[in-house]
Amino acid sequence: MKAQVFPPDFQCVRNDTLFWENSVNTCGGFNSYDIFFSPNINGPYNLLTSVTDPTDTNFFHSNPIGETFYYFMQGNFNCPGEPILSSDTLDNKSPLPSPITLVTVNGNLVEVSWISSGSPEVTNYIVYRTSPIGSVPVDTISANLNNYIDLNSTPEDQSESYFILAMDPCGNTSVFDLPHFTVFVQSSVDMCAKSILLNWNKYKNWTNGIDNQEVWVSVNSGPFSLEAILSNQESTYLFDNTNDGDEYCFYLKTTEQNTGFESFSNAHCLTLDIVEPVRDLFLKNVNVNDANEVELTWQWNNDAEVNAVEFSERAIDGNFSPIDSYNPSSSISVETDRILNGADPISGPRFYQVKSIDDCDSINISNEVSSIHLVAEAQANQTNLLNWTAFERPDGIVNDYDIYRIVGGISSYVETVQGNTTVFSDAVDISDPDEARICYYVVANAVVTNPDGIDMNISSQSNTFCVEQLSDILAPNAFAPEGVNKEFKPRIVFGETVDYQMQIFDRWGKKIFATDNQDEGWIGRDGFFYYPAGVYVYIIRITQTNGRVVEKKGSVALIR
């Protein structure tokens, strides 16, 4: 048996440089490695060069205009009569592409299959997946494989797309071929029509195109069954044979024309939830809290599926206008309350309504209920007069009103009046400086009948209204600097003032004393000068924090 002269292991061409691994031949001594080339794959081939250094593993072939050349190598050894073998024939271009034949969802992962590259130098395939930042390599596998399962794919969340690049030992890769996409099934539910609309991206870039598409369905974890066979033009399907609370799972099977390749989508599952309408929407109470915010309390069926809630307000002689809204959570309670944004319980009595809108755009409007509007005014006889509007609602009766006052930040009960009373007079203690400013609110105690005919007790608070007392100036008509009453100093009742002035004039109208300090009185002298006994005129003026000016003029007798 004759020996053979083995060629070098011709690996690849990169940037006009040929790379190889030297061969081992034992039949004779080394002469050279001969490189042949041709611009045509079928030849003829000419000797390009003979590499005489047995340790060389590359050769640069200058190719300034980038022509396509084909190369093969032979080993030249002193082995007379032995057959000389040639290496693979390689070109100086990138490896041929590896077209994808199929991407499909396998369980919860993506499986990719492709046709092997026609370039003999290919040693690996690079699998690329498209991501938000572009196409990125996810793995490199051996050239003897043409199938890959992507362990990091998420076909349940999105359509995944892939490229396959062939790579040679020099790092040259094929160009990007057409990407293939997994079919991603999603759905939208018409909760009013009790239907499910499936939608998906059709399989793309099969060579022969789509033959047909099949919709498969499983109900409540049962076996999948064929629901429909669709043309290659469809990307939606309406499934309307549904029941509230059932779980439905769908997948799509797409088949390529002629080849019979089958691609499976993700399994898309959902539990059907039909809209439960609002029933017995009832505005139970309108309450104004201590911060003068309006709080509504209403009730409805606890299985109602509400998309939006809107709140409206009107004055006594006005029309309802929306002032606030919100979107409730998926679960609601029978009784719900909310502090309204934009409500105005200060300007006057207001009426309120609650409107619900469900996911089918059905609208329900509650009964209307008024707030209690309280005003108060300080009287000259050291009393505060309170007036409030009645707590109006056709479905209830007010039994009585509780009256409260707030002094120094502390709330206390004052009195209870009958339900047909809306006025009250409250006495003020002029000896208590804290009562210079008193705040009030009233609470209506009522019995209300709900839509089920059941009576319930409720309490509705009015707005809080604060009253600043009328200041008064009390001045003596005489004083004796050498007696018991040694100075002329008026007494200011509820004298929380911004400004204070007192002036003293003699009988000729000359100003002889002035001060802006409430604690400073007139002692009847100026230094060592003592004013004679007699009658003097005073003017006292104060300005309260609310801007009200109080002035007192009079005369005082100076007694010596």
Coordinates of C-alpha atoms in Angstrom, one line a residue:
M1 CA 0.0 0.0 0.0
K2 CA 1.4 3.3 -1.0
A3 CA 1.7 6.3 1.3
Q4 CA 0.0 9.6 0.6
V5 CA 1.4 13.1 0.7
F6 CA -1.0 15.0 2.9
P7 CA -1.6 18.7 2.3
P8 CA -1.5 21.4 5.0
D9 CA -4.8 21.8 6.9
F10 CA -6.0 24.9 5.0
Q11 CA -8.1 26.8 7.4
C12 CA -9.2 30.2 6.1
V13 CA -8.4 33.5 4.4
R14 CA -8.5 36.7 6.3
N15 CA -7.6 40.1 4.9
D16 CA -5.8 38.6 1.9
T17 CA -3.7 36.3 4.2
L18 CA -4.0 32.5 4.0
F19 CA -3.8 30.5 7.2
W20 CA -3.1 26.8 7.6
E21 CA -1.7 24.2 10.0
N22 CA 1.3 22.2 8.8
S23 CA 0.8 18.6 7.9
V24 CA 2.9 15.6 8.9
N25 CA 4.4 13.4 6.2
T26 CA 6.9 10.6 6.9
C27 CA 7.6 9.4 3.4
G28 CA 10.3 11.9 2.7
G29 CA 11.9 15.2 3.4
F30 CA 10.0 18.6 3.1
N31 CA 10.5 20.7 0.0
S32 CA 7.7 23.2 0.2
Y33 CA 4.0 24.0 0.6
D34 CA 2.6 24.9 -2.8
I35 CA -0.3 27.3 -3.1
F36 CA -2.5 27.3 -6.2
F37 CA -5.1 30.0 -7.1
S38 CA -7.7 30.9 -9.7
P39 CA -10.3 33.6 -10.1
N40 CA -12.8 30.8 -11.0
I41 CA -13.7 28.0 -8.7
N42 CA -13.5 25.5 -11.6
G43 CA -10.0 26.7 -12.6
P44 CA -7.7 26.6 -14.3
Y45 CA -5.5 26.9 -11.2
N46 CA -1.9 28.2 -11.3
L47 CA 0.9 28.0 -8.8
L48 CA 0.8 31.2 -6.7
T49 CA 3.9 30.5 -4.6
S50 CA 5.9 27.8 -2.8
V51 CA 6.4 28.2 0.9
T52 CA 9.8 26.7 1.6
D53 CA 9.9 27.4 5.4
P54 CA 8.3 24.3 7.0
T55 CA 7.4 26.5 10.1
D56 CA 5.4 29.1 8.2
T57 CA 1.6 28.9 8.7
N58 CA 0.4 31.9 6.7
F59 CA 1.0 33.7 3.4
F60 CA -0.1 37.2 2.3
H61 CA -1.4 37.5 -1.2
S62 CA -1.7 41.1 -2.2
N63 CA -5.1 41.8 -3.7
P64 CA -5.5 45.6 -3.8
I65 CA -8.7 45.7 -5.9
G66 CA -10.4 42.9 -3.9
E67 CA -10.8 40.3 -6.6
T68 CA -12.3 37.0 -5.7
F69 CA -9.8 34.2 -5.7
Y70 CA -10.0 30.5 -5.0
Y71 CA -7.1 28.6 -3.3
F72 CA -5.9 25.1 -2.5
M73 CA -2.7 23.8 -1.1
Q74 CA -0.5 20.8 -1.6
G75 CA 2.5 19.4 0.3
N76 CA 5.7 19.0 -1.7
F77 CA 7.8 16.2 -0.1
N78 CA 10.6 13.9 -1.3
C79 CA 8.1 11.0 -1.8
P80 CA 8.6 9.9 -5.4
G81 CA 5.6 8.1 -6.9
E82 CA 3.3 8.8 -3.9
P83 CA -0.1 10.4 -4.6
I84 CA -0.3 14.1 -3.7
L85 CA -3.5 15.2 -2.0
S86 CA -5.0 18.7 -2.2
S87 CA -6.6 20.7 0.6
D88 CA -10.1 22.0 0.6
T89 CA -10.6 24.8 -1.9
L90 CA -11.3 28.1 -0.1
D91 CA -12.0 31.6 -1.3
N92 CA -11.1 35.0 0.1
K93 CA -14.7 35.9 0.8
S94 CA -16.8 35.6 3.9
P95 CA -18.5 32.2 4.6
L96 CA -21.8 31.5 2.9
P97 CA -24.9 32.2 5.0
S98 CA -26.8 29.6 6.9
P99 CA -30.5 30.2 6.2
I100 CA -32.9 29.6 9.1
T101 CA -35.5 27.0 8.3
L102 CA -37.6 27.3 11.5
V103 CA -38.0 29.1 14.8
T104 CA -40.6 27.6 17.1
V105 CA -41.7 27.7 20.7
N106 CA -40.7 24.5 22.5
G107 CA -42.2 24.5 26.0
N108 CA -41.3 28.0 27.3
L109 CA -38.2 28.3 25.1
V110 CA -37.3 29.0 21.5
E111 CA -35.8 26.3 19.2
V112 CA -34.0 27.5 16.1
S113 CA -33.1 25.3 13.1
W114 CA -31.0 26.2 10.0
I115 CA -29.3 24.9 6.9
S116 CA -25.6 24.3 7.2
S117 CA -23.3 26.8 5.4
G118 CA -21.9 25.7 2.0
S119 CA -18.4 27.0 3.0
P120 CA -16.1 24.1 4.0
E121 CA -14.0 26.4 6.3
V122 CA -16.9 27.0 8.7
T123 CA -16.2 25.7 12.2
N124 CA -18.9 27.4 14.2
Y125 CA -22.3 29.1 14.1
I126 CA -23.1 32.2 16.1
V127 CA -26.7 32.5 17.3
Y128 CA -28.0 36.1 17.4
R129 CA -31.2 37.2 19.1
T130 CA -32.7 40.7 18.7
S131 CA -33.0 42.7 21.9
P132 CA -34.0 46.3 22.7
I133 CA -30.3 47.3 22.1
G134 CA -30.1 45.5 18.8
S135 CA -29.1 42.0 17.7
V136 CA -26.7 40.4 20.2
P137 CA -24.9 37.0 20.1
V138 CA -26.4 34.6 22.6
D139 CA -24.2 31.5 21.9
T140 CA -21.6 30.0 19.6
I141 CA -21.9 26.3 18.7
S142 CA -20.1 23.7 16.7
A143 CA -20.5 23.6 12.9
N144 CA -21.7 20.0 13.1
L145 CA -24.9 21.2 14.6
N146 CA -27.8 23.0 13.0
N147 CA -30.3 23.2 15.8
Y148 CA -30.3 25.3 19.0
I149 CA -32.6 25.8 22.0
D150 CA -32.2 29.3 23.6
L151 CA -32.3 28.8 27.4
N152 CA -32.6 32.6 27.9
S153 CA -35.5 33.2 25.5
T154 CA -38.8 34.6 26.7
P155 CA -41.4 33.7 24.0
E156 CA -44.2 34.0 26.6
D157 CA -43.5 37.7 26.8
Q158 CA -42.7 38.7 23.3
S159 CA -41.9 37.7 19.8
E160 CA -38.3 36.6 19.6
S161 CA -36.3 37.0 16.4
Y162 CA -33.0 35.3 15.4
F163 CA -30.1 35.3 12.9
I164 CA -27.5 32.6 12.3
L165 CA -24.0 33.5 11.3
A166 CA -21.4 31.0 10.0
M167 CA -17.9 31.6 11.2
D168 CA -14.5 30.3 10.1
P169 CA -11.3 29.9 12.2
C170 CA -10.1 33.3 11.2
G171 CA -13.2 34.9 12.7
N172 CA -14.8 35.7 9.3
T173 CA -18.5 35.5 9.5
S174 CA -21.3 35.3 6.9
V175 CA -23.6 38.2 6.3
F176 CA -26.8 38.5 8.2
D177 CA -29.5 36.6 6.4
L178 CA -33.3 37.3 6.9
P179 CA -34.4 37.0 10.5
H180 CA -37.1 34.6 11.6
F181 CA -39.6 35.5 14.3
T182 CA -41.6 33.4 16.7
V183 CA -45.3 33.9 16.6
F184 CA -46.5 35.7 19.7
V185 CA -50.2 35.4 20.6
Q186 CA -51.9 38.0 22.7
S187 CA -55.5 38.8 23.3
S188 CA -58.0 41.4 24.2
V189 CA -61.3 40.6 26.1
D190 CA -64.6 42.3 25.4
M191 CA -66.0 41.9 28.9
C192 CA -69.4 43.2 27.8
A193 CA -69.7 40.9 24.7
K194 CA -68.1 38.0 26.6
S195 CA -65.6 37.4 23.7
I196 CA -61.8 37.0 23.3
L197 CA -60.0 38.6 20.4
L198 CA -56.7 36.8 19.6
N199 CA -54.1 38.6 17.7
W200 CA -50.6 37.7 16.7
N201 CA -47.6 38.5 14.4
K202 CA -47.6 36.1 11.4
Y203 CA -44.6 33.9 10.8
K204 CA -42.2 35.9 8.6
N205 CA -39.4 35.0 6.0
W206 CA -40.1 31.4 5.2
T207 CA -38.8 30.7 1.7
N208 CA -42.1 29.3 0.6
G209 CA -44.4 31.4 2.7
I210 CA -47.2 30.3 5.0
D211 CA -49.6 27.5 4.0
N212 CA -52.1 27.8 6.8
Q213 CA -52.6 28.7 10.5
E214 CA -54.4 26.7 13.1
V215 CA -55.9 28.0 16.4
W216 CA -55.8 25.5 19.3
V217 CA -57.7 26.0 22.6
S218 CA -57.8 24.4 26.0
V219 CA -60.5 25.1 28.6
N220 CA -59.8 24.8 32.3
S221 CA -56.5 22.9 31.8
G222 CA -58.2 20.3 29.6
P223 CA -56.5 18.9 26.4
F224 CA -56.0 21.2 23.5
S225 CA -58.4 20.9 20.6
L226 CA -58.4 22.4 17.1
E227 CA -60.6 25.5 17.1
A228 CA -60.1 26.9 13.6
I229 CA -58.0 26.6 10.4
L230 CA -57.2 30.0 9.0
S231 CA -55.6 31.3 5.8
N232 CA -52.2 32.7 5.5
Q233 CA -53.7 36.2 5.5
E234 CA -55.2 36.2 9.0
S235 CA -53.6 37.7 12.1
T236 CA -56.7 37.8 14.4
Y237 CA -59.4 35.4 15.5
L238 CA -62.6 36.1 17.6
F239 CA -63.4 33.4 20.1
D240 CA -66.8 34.1 21.6
N241 CA -67.9 30.8 23.2
T242 CA -66.9 31.8 26.7
N243 CA -68.1 31.5 30.3
D244 CA -67.3 33.9 33.1
G245 CA -64.5 32.5 35.4
D246 CA -63.3 29.9 32.9
E247 CA -59.6 29.7 32.0
Y248 CA -58.7 29.6 28.3
C249 CA -55.3 28.8 26.8
F250 CA -54.6 29.3 23.1
Y251 CA -51.7 28.6 20.8
L252 CA -51.2 29.0 17.0
K253 CA -49.6 26.4 14.8
T254 CA -48.2 27.8 11.5
T255 CA -47.2 25.5 8.5
E256 CA -44.8 26.4 5.6
Q257 CA -45.9 25.7 2.1
N258 CA -44.3 22.7 0.4
T259 CA -41.9 21.8 3.2
G260 CA -44.4 21.1 6.0
F261 CA -42.3 22.8 8.6
E262 CA -44.5 23.6 11.7
S263 CA -43.9 26.6 14.0
F264 CA -45.7 26.8 17.3
S265 CA -46.5 30.0 19.1
N266 CA -46.4 30.7 22.8
A267 CA -49.3 29.3 24.9
H268 CA -51.4 32.3 25.9
C269 CA -53.7 31.8 28.9
L270 CA -56.3 34.0 30.6
T271 CA -59.2 33.7 33.0
L272 CA -62.3 35.3 31.7
D273 CA -63.8 38.0 33.8
I274 CA -67.2 39.4 32.7
V275 CA -68.1 42.9 33.9
E276 CA -70.4 43.0 36.9
P277 CA -72.5 46.2 36.7
V278 CA -73.0 48.6 39.5
R279 CA -76.2 48.2 41.4
D280 CA -77.9 50.3 44.1
L281 CA -75.4 53.2 44.0
F282 CA -76.4 55.2 47.1
L283 CA -74.8 58.4 48.5
K284 CA -75.0 57.7 52.2
N285 CA -73.5 60.8 53.7
V286 CA -71.7 64.1 53.0
N287 CA -69.4 65.2 55.8
V288 CA -67.1 68.2 56.2
N289 CA -64.0 67.4 58.3
D290 CA -62.1 69.6 60.6
A291 CA -59.9 70.8 57.7
N292 CA -63.0 71.9 55.8
E293 CA -62.6 69.1 53.3
V294 CA -65.7 67.4 51.9
E295 CA -65.8 63.6 52.5
L296 CA -68.5 61.5 50.7
T297 CA -69.6 58.1 51.8
W298 CA -71.5 55.8 49.4
Q299 CA -72.4 52.2 48.9
W300 CA -72.8 49.8 46.0
N301 CA -72.6 46.0 45.4
N302 CA -69.2 44.7 46.3
D303 CA -68.8 42.7 43.1
A304 CA -69.3 45.7 40.9
E305 CA -66.5 46.2 38.4
V306 CA -66.1 49.9 38.2
N307 CA -63.8 51.6 35.7
A308 CA -64.2 55.2 36.9
V309 CA -66.0 57.2 39.6
E310 CA -66.9 60.8 39.1
F311 CA -68.1 63.3 41.7
S312 CA -70.2 66.4 41.0
E313 CA -71.1 69.5 43.0
R314 CA -73.7 72.2 42.6
A315 CA -74.9 75.3 44.5
I316 CA -78.5 75.6 45.6
D317 CA -79.6 77.3 42.3
G318 CA -76.9 75.8 40.0
N319 CA -76.3 72.7 37.9
F320 CA -74.0 69.8 38.7
S321 CA -70.4 70.1 37.5
P322 CA -67.7 67.4 37.9
I323 CA -65.0 68.3 40.4
D324 CA -63.2 65.1 41.1
S325 CA -62.7 61.5 39.8
Y326 CA -60.7 58.4 40.4
N327 CA -60.2 54.9 39.2
P328 CA -60.9 52.3 41.9
S329 CA -58.9 49.2 42.5
S330 CA -60.0 45.9 41.2
S331 CA -61.7 45.0 44.5
I332 CA -64.1 47.4 46.1
S333 CA -66.0 47.3 49.4
V334 CA -69.8 47.7 49.9
E335 CA -69.2 51.1 51.6
T336 CA -66.6 53.5 50.2
D337 CA -65.5 57.0 51.1
R338 CA -63.4 59.7 49.6
I339 CA -62.2 63.2 50.4
L340 CA -62.9 65.3 47.4
N341 CA -60.5 67.4 45.5
G342 CA -61.9 70.8 44.4
A343 CA -65.0 70.7 46.6
D344 CA -66.1 74.1 48.1
P345 CA -68.0 73.8 51.3
I346 CA -67.1 77.3 52.5
S347 CA -68.8 79.6 49.9
G348 CA -72.3 78.2 50.7
P349 CA -74.3 75.0 50.9
R350 CA -73.4 72.5 48.2
F351 CA -75.1 69.4 46.8
Y352 CA -73.2 66.3 45.7
Q353 CA -73.7 63.2 43.5
V354 CA -71.6 60.1 42.7
K355 CA -71.5 58.7 39.2
S356 CA -70.0 55.3 38.4
I357 CA -68.8 54.1 34.9
D358 CA -68.1 50.4 34.4
D359 CA -66.0 48.8 31.8
C360 CA -69.0 48.6 29.5
D361 CA -69.5 52.4 29.7
S362 CA -72.7 51.9 31.7
I363 CA -73.4 54.9 33.9
N364 CA -75.1 55.0 37.3
I365 CA -75.8 58.2 39.2
S366 CA -76.5 58.3 42.9
N367 CA -79.0 60.3 44.9
E368 CA -78.0 63.8 45.8
V369 CA -77.1 65.0 49.3
S370 CA -76.3 68.5 50.6
S371 CA -73.5 69.6 52.9
I372 CA -74.3 71.8 56.0
H373 CA -73.1 75.3 55.6
L374 CA -72.4 77.2 58.8
V375 CA -71.7 80.9 59.3
A376 CA -71.2 82.8 62.6
E377 CA -70.9 86.5 63.6
A378 CA -69.8 88.2 66.7
Q379 CA -72.4 90.4 68.4
A380 CA -72.0 93.5 70.4
N381 CA -73.4 91.9 73.5
Q382 CA -70.5 89.4 73.7
T383 CA -72.3 86.6 72.0
N384 CA -71.7 84.8 68.7
L385 CA -74.7 84.1 66.5
L386 CA -74.6 80.9 64.5
N387 CA -76.7 80.2 61.4
W388 CA -76.5 77.0 59.2
T389 CA -78.4 75.4 56.3
A390 CA -80.4 72.3 56.9
F391 CA -79.1 68.9 56.1
E392 CA -81.3 68.3 53.1
R393 CA -82.1 64.9 51.6
P394 CA -85.5 63.4 50.6
D395 CA -84.6 59.9 52.0
G396 CA -83.8 61.0 55.6
I397 CA -85.0 63.0 58.6
V398 CA -82.8 65.1 60.8
N399 CA -83.5 64.4 64.5
D400 CA -81.3 67.1 66.0
Y401 CA -78.1 69.1 65.6
D402 CA -75.1 69.0 68.0
I403 CA -73.2 72.3 68.4
Y404 CA -69.5 72.3 69.0
R405 CA -67.0 75.1 69.7
I406 CA -63.2 75.0 69.3
V407 CA -61.2 77.3 71.7
G408 CA -57.4 77.1 71.9
G409 CA -57.4 74.1 69.6
I410 CA -59.7 72.1 71.9
S411 CA -63.1 71.0 70.7
S412 CA -66.0 70.8 73.2
Y413 CA -69.7 70.1 73.0
V414 CA -72.0 73.1 73.6
E415 CA -75.6 72.1 73.1
T416 CA -78.1 70.0 71.1
V417 CA -81.0 71.7 69.3
Q418 CA -84.0 70.2 67.5
G419 CA -83.8 69.1 63.9
N420 CA -86.0 72.0 62.7
T421 CA -83.6 74.6 64.3
T422 CA -80.8 76.2 62.3
V423 CA -79.8 79.1 64.5
F424 CA -78.0 79.4 67.9
S425 CA -76.6 82.1 70.1
D426 CA -73.4 81.3 72.1
A427 CA -72.2 83.5 75.0
V428 CA -68.6 84.5 75.1
D429 CA -66.6 84.8 78.3
I430 CA -64.8 88.2 78.1
S431 CA -62.5 87.2 80.9
D432 CA -61.0 84.4 78.9
P433 CA -58.5 85.7 76.3
D434 CA -58.6 82.4 74.5
E435 CA -62.2 83.2 73.5
A436 CA -61.1 86.1 71.5
R437 CA -61.3 83.7 68.6
I438 CA -63.8 80.8 68.6
C439 CA -64.5 78.3 65.9
Y440 CA -67.7 76.4 65.5
Y441 CA -69.2 73.4 63.7
V442 CA -72.5 71.6 63.9
V443 CA -73.3 67.9 63.5
A444 CA -76.6 66.7 62.1
N445 CA -77.9 63.4 63.5
A446 CA -80.3 61.9 61.0
V447 CA -82.0 58.6 60.1
V448 CA -81.7 57.6 56.4
T449 CA -83.4 54.9 54.4
N450 CA -81.2 53.1 51.9
P451 CA -82.5 51.5 48.6
D452 CA -83.1 48.2 50.4
G453 CA -85.6 50.0 52.7
I454 CA -83.3 49.6 55.7
D455 CA -83.0 52.6 58.1
M456 CA -79.5 53.7 59.2
N457 CA -78.3 56.4 61.6
I458 CA -75.8 58.8 60.2
S459 CA -74.0 62.0 61.4
S460 CA -73.0 64.8 59.0
Q461 CA -70.7 67.6 60.1
S462 CA -70.7 71.1 58.8
N463 CA -67.8 73.3 57.8
T464 CA -65.8 74.9 60.6
F465 CA -66.3 78.6 60.9
C466 CA -64.2 80.9 63.1
V467 CA -65.3 84.1 64.7
E468 CA -63.0 86.9 66.0
Q469 CA -64.7 88.7 68.8
L470 CA -65.4 92.5 68.7
S471 CA -62.8 94.4 70.7
D472 CA -64.0 96.9 73.2
I473 CA -62.2 99.7 75.0
L474 CA -63.0 100.3 78.7
A475 CA -61.5 103.5 80.1
P476 CA -61.9 105.1 83.6
N477 CA -63.3 108.6 83.9
A478 CA -60.8 109.7 86.6
F479 CA -57.5 108.8 88.2
A480 CA -55.3 110.2 91.0
P481 CA -51.5 109.7 90.6
E482 CA -51.0 110.2 94.3
G483 CA -54.0 108.0 95.2
V484 CA -55.0 104.3 94.6
N485 CA -55.6 104.6 90.9
K486 CA -52.2 106.0 90.0
E487 CA -52.4 106.0 86.1
F488 CA -54.9 106.3 83.3
K489 CA -54.7 103.0 81.4
P490 CA -57.7 101.6 79.5
R491 CA -58.7 98.0 79.5
I492 CA -58.9 96.3 76.1
V493 CA -61.4 93.4 75.9
F494 CA -60.4 90.8 73.3
G495 CA -57.5 93.0 72.4
E496 CA -55.6 90.8 69.9
T497 CA -54.5 93.9 67.9
V498 CA -52.2 94.6 65.1
D499 CA -52.0 98.3 66.0
Y500 CA -52.6 100.3 69.3
Q501 CA -52.5 104.1 69.8
M502 CA -53.5 106.3 72.8
Q503 CA -53.2 110.1 72.8
I504 CA -53.9 112.6 75.7
F505 CA -54.8 116.3 75.0
D506 CA -55.1 119.2 77.4
R507 CA -58.0 121.6 77.5
W508 CA -56.5 123.7 74.6
G509 CA -56.2 120.6 72.4
K510 CA -52.4 120.3 72.8
K511 CA -51.2 116.7 72.6
I512 CA -49.3 116.0 75.8
F513 CA -48.9 112.2 75.8
A514 CA -48.9 109.4 73.2
T515 CA -48.1 105.7 73.3
D516 CA -48.4 102.6 71.1
N517 CA -47.9 100.2 74.0
Q518 CA -51.0 98.7 75.6
D519 CA -49.2 98.2 78.8
E520 CA -48.1 101.8 79.2
G521 CA -50.6 104.2 80.9
W522 CA -50.5 108.0 81.5
I523 CA -49.3 109.0 85.0
G524 CA -50.2 112.7 84.8
R525 CA -46.7 114.1 84.5
D526 CA -43.9 114.6 82.0
G527 CA -40.6 113.9 83.8
F528 CA -40.6 116.3 86.8
F529 CA -43.4 118.4 85.4
Y530 CA -46.8 117.6 87.0
Y531 CA -49.9 118.4 85.0
P532 CA -52.4 120.2 87.1
A533 CA -55.7 118.7 88.2
G534 CA -58.4 119.0 85.6
V535 CA -60.2 117.3 82.7
Y536 CA -58.2 115.9 79.8
V537 CA -59.3 114.5 76.5
Y538 CA -58.2 111.1 75.2
I539 CA -58.4 109.2 71.8
I540 CA -57.7 105.5 71.8
R541 CA -57.6 103.5 68.5
I542 CA -56.9 99.8 67.9
T543 CA -56.9 97.7 64.8
Q544 CA -57.8 94.0 65.1
T545 CA -56.2 91.2 63.2
N546 CA -59.2 91.0 60.9
G547 CA -58.7 94.7 59.9
R548 CA -61.5 96.1 62.0
V549 CA -60.7 99.5 63.6
V550 CA -62.1 100.4 67.0
E551 CA -61.8 104.0 68.3
K552 CA -62.9 105.5 71.6
K553 CA -62.9 109.2 72.5
G554 CA -63.6 110.7 75.9
S555 CA -62.4 112.7 78.9
V556 CA -60.7 111.8 82.1
A557 CA -60.4 113.8 85.3
L558 CA -56.9 114.2 86.8
I559 CA -57.2 114.5 90.5
R560 CA -54.5 115.9 92.8

